[in-house]
Amino acid sequence: MRFSYNFLQSFFRKKLPPPEELADKLMMHFFEVEEIEKLRGDTVIDIDVLPSRAADCFSHIGIAREISAITGMKYEKPQIRLKEGRREISDLINVTVKAACLRYTLRAVEGVKVKSSPPYIQKILKSCGIKPINNIVDITNYVMLETGQPLHAFDGEKIEGGKIVVRFAKKREKIVTLDEKRYELNDNIMVIADELSPLGIAGIKGGIVPEVDKSTNIVLLEAGNFDSKTIRKASQHLKLRTDASLRFEHGVPVEFTKEAVGRAVSLITSIAGGKALKGEVDYCQEKRKMKEVTFKAEEVRDILGVEISLKEIERILRSLEFKTKRNGNFFHIEVPYFRTDVSLKEDVIEEVGRIYGYANIKPVVPKAEITSQEESLSLKMESACRKLLCSIGFTETYNYSFINDKVASVFEYENLIEMEKPVSLEYKYLRPSLLPGLIDNIRKNEKNFEDIKIFEIGKVFSSLEDEKEKKKISGISSPADFYDLKGRINAFLEKILVPNVSYSPAPKDSFLDPYCSAEIFSGDDVIGVIGEIPPRVRKEMDIKKRTVFFEIDFAKIILLAKSVKTYDPISRFPFMTRDLAVLVPRKTTYKEVLREVKNAGGVLLRKTELFDVYEGESIPEGKKNFAFRLFFQAKNKTLSSEEANKLQEKIIKALDDKSEWKVRK
């Protein structure tokens, strides 16, 4: 924003520092100076005023106040001298405020002579980028530059019905502004109107009808305080931005209206002649309470990191016109009305530091012990799982955490958590499994890819108290068979050191194919499930190819990762292998048989593989056959055939001792 050096000098009796030096001081304590421009007889300082300081520093008085606080030079506000006649303003005009107007102040001057304004006013206006018009209009702009409060002047004899109404415009109501442009208004735009039509667009631009010209005898001077959002929206809608709208958009303190109108009337009566009508119209929606802040001197040191004397703190605050009372080390501050950016003690202390000078605060290297952050096992394990799944042919995917009614019905989900305010019906419930998202990925991609293997690590949700939120590792393969995916999962679990992995048929109530699914165990603990998506589900979800799915409880993986791992060196002696087939009742699980085999085999039974499960011809009714391959190995010698046979016989005896079990020979 452009500020005239000569105008700033008018507030000081002492000579200001040269423009370049003044600019340096402002940059060290205030805001950035973007440019210094030399003009004939003046210098313009272009200051980048931040929006938070627009209320007090979109004015020359505001900048003068800052200069005074920074340099210690005393500044003086212009005196207001009013010459009032006997005629009451209420005899001339009546004001009604209906719209979003916080304050509206109006005064009148009669007997004015409209002509060119004095050269000093014209020079100031030109320096600040405003074209001079006549003494009345120029004074309103001059006072706006001085105080920050936009003003507008009407010809008092052009107001129809002697009434001014502050209201919202009617739909399609039209106005021609001072620059002779026509605008169509709507009911969100505020206007200043008389009995018949709008006189001006409130807070933005005046209309041409009540324009002040050489024939004007009575001038009405208004200073309004309008809602900033309303002005901003109107300005954007009309694509009309003015010096007035710029200030109103950023917010102008309501206290400015009375002061600015008084100053303008004082200048008009001294420059354009005439007398002010007695009294004023001053509508104020609500008087603002002064903000108060209390803090201790020690807090200045703690926040700024420097010891500033009590007297210096007091001097700085008073130079900024903060009313200050001190009781020992306690400061009680009353924030001036024009500092709308200050409300907390930290704001006040920041002002102390700013004027004291940040350059005077010596930087100190903080003393603190640097400790290494504890590594998150969960994040580490999650990263490891991602890498391992990618290494066995899977690609990671990310899906939304929501499902709809159709998905809930297809998978027969229960205990769902319903969103109170869902974004749409597609996102009605929190997902109880990662499967729906992965199935949808398959549906969208199987037309373009022959082989799809994807996985996701994410949270699932349930209304059950002990299962409200869990993290799962899930994957899906299409087209694939059960044993291919099982082999990949075995490799994955082996690499993340999950011990004693085994499989057992999944419960009948599982949504997976009952003839091609299994629970995944680590020891006696169920850690997941694997199985083929049944044809019914594939049909309803529009999946063409056979698809196999797995899901593993991530929390259980973490617990297994926390357990102590012991190093078992690889034996340099060879394996001895033997095959074993056992008939068991159909309801007997692989896990039960495996437990007996391992117990009987002892430490020399290093590994057991189930390579066949058979039911059918040559197998008695109600029975099934498990075929195992047994691997015997010692750590200190090569086992003989006799030793391997004895171990096998021991296992056979243990199995035969179980009722309804029989080893096939």
Coordinates of N, CA and C in Angstrom, one line a residue, residues 3 30-31 49-66 146-148 251-253 256 320 337-341 351 354:
F3 N 2.1 5.0 0.7 CA 2.1 6.0 1.8 C 3.0 7.2 1.4
F30 N 8.6 -3.5 11.7 CA 7.2 -3.5 11.3 C 7.0 -4.5 10.1
F31 N 6.8 -3.9 8.9 CA 6.6 -4.7 7.7 C 7.6 -4.4 6.6
V49 N 1.5 -4.2 4.0 CA 0.8 -4.3 5.3 C 0.1 -5.7 5.3
L50 N 0.4 -6.5 6.3 CA -0.3 -7.8 6.4 C -1.8 -7.6 6.7
P51 N -2.6 -8.6 6.3 CA -4.0 -8.5 6.5 C -4.4 -8.3 8.0
S52 N -3.6 -8.9 8.9 CA -4.0 -8.8 10.4 C -3.8 -7.4 10.9
R53 N -3.1 -6.6 10.2 CA -2.9 -5.2 10.6 C -3.6 -4.2 9.7
A54 N -4.5 -4.7 8.9 CA -5.2 -3.8 8.0 C -6.1 -2.8 8.8
A55 N -6.7 -3.2 9.9 CA -7.6 -2.4 10.6 C -6.9 -1.0 11.1
D56 N -5.7 -1.1 11.5 CA -5.1 0.2 12.0 C -4.0 0.7 11.1
C57 N -3.5 -0.1 10.1 CA -2.3 0.4 9.3 C -2.7 0.6 7.8
F58 N -3.9 0.5 7.5 CA -4.3 1.0 6.1 C -4.6 2.5 6.2
S59 N -3.8 3.2 7.0 CA -4.0 4.6 7.2 C -2.7 5.2 7.5
H60 N -2.6 6.5 7.2 CA -1.3 7.2 7.5 C -1.2 7.4 9.0
I61 N -2.3 7.6 9.8 CA -2.2 7.8 11.2 C -1.6 6.5 11.8
G62 N -2.1 5.3 11.3 CA -1.6 4.0 11.8 C -0.1 3.9 11.6
I63 N 0.4 4.3 10.4 CA 1.8 4.2 10.2 C 2.6 5.2 11.0
A64 N 2.0 6.4 11.2 CA 2.7 7.4 12.0 C 2.8 6.9 13.5
R65 N 1.8 6.2 13.9 CA 1.8 5.6 15.3 C 3.0 4.6 15.4
E66 N 3.2 3.8 14.4 CA 4.3 2.8 14.4 C 5.6 3.5 14.4
E146 N -6.0 9.2 5.7 CA -5.5 9.7 7.0 C -5.9 8.7 8.1
T147 N -7.2 8.3 8.1 CA -7.8 7.6 9.3 C -8.0 6.1 9.0
G148 N -8.1 5.7 7.7 CA -8.5 4.4 7.3 C -9.9 4.1 7.2
G251 N -11.8 -5.4 7.3 CA -12.4 -5.0 8.6 C -11.9 -3.7 9.1
V252 N -12.8 -2.8 9.4 CA -12.5 -1.5 9.9 C -13.2 -1.4 11.3
P253 N -12.4 -0.9 12.3 CA -13.0 -0.7 13.7 C -14.2 0.2 13.6
F256 N -14.1 4.1 14.2 CA -13.5 5.1 13.3 C -14.6 6.0 12.7
L320 N 2.6 2.4 21.9 CA 1.7 1.8 21.0 C 0.2 2.0 21.4
Y337 N -8.8 0.1 20.8 CA -9.9 -0.4 19.9 C -9.4 -0.7 18.5
F338 N -8.3 0.0 18.1 CA -7.9 -0.2 16.7 C -7.0 -1.4 16.5
R339 N -6.6 -2.0 17.6 CA -5.7 -3.2 17.5 C -6.5 -4.5 17.5
T340 N -7.3 -4.8 16.5 CA -8.1 -5.9 16.4 C -7.4 -7.2 16.3
D341 N -6.1 -7.2 16.1 CA -5.2 -8.4 16.0 C -4.7 -8.9 17.3
E351 N 4.4 -7.8 20.6 CA 4.5 -6.4 20.3 C 5.7 -5.8 21.0
R354 N 8.8 -6.9 19.2 CA 8.9 -6.2 17.8 C 9.5 -4.8 17.9

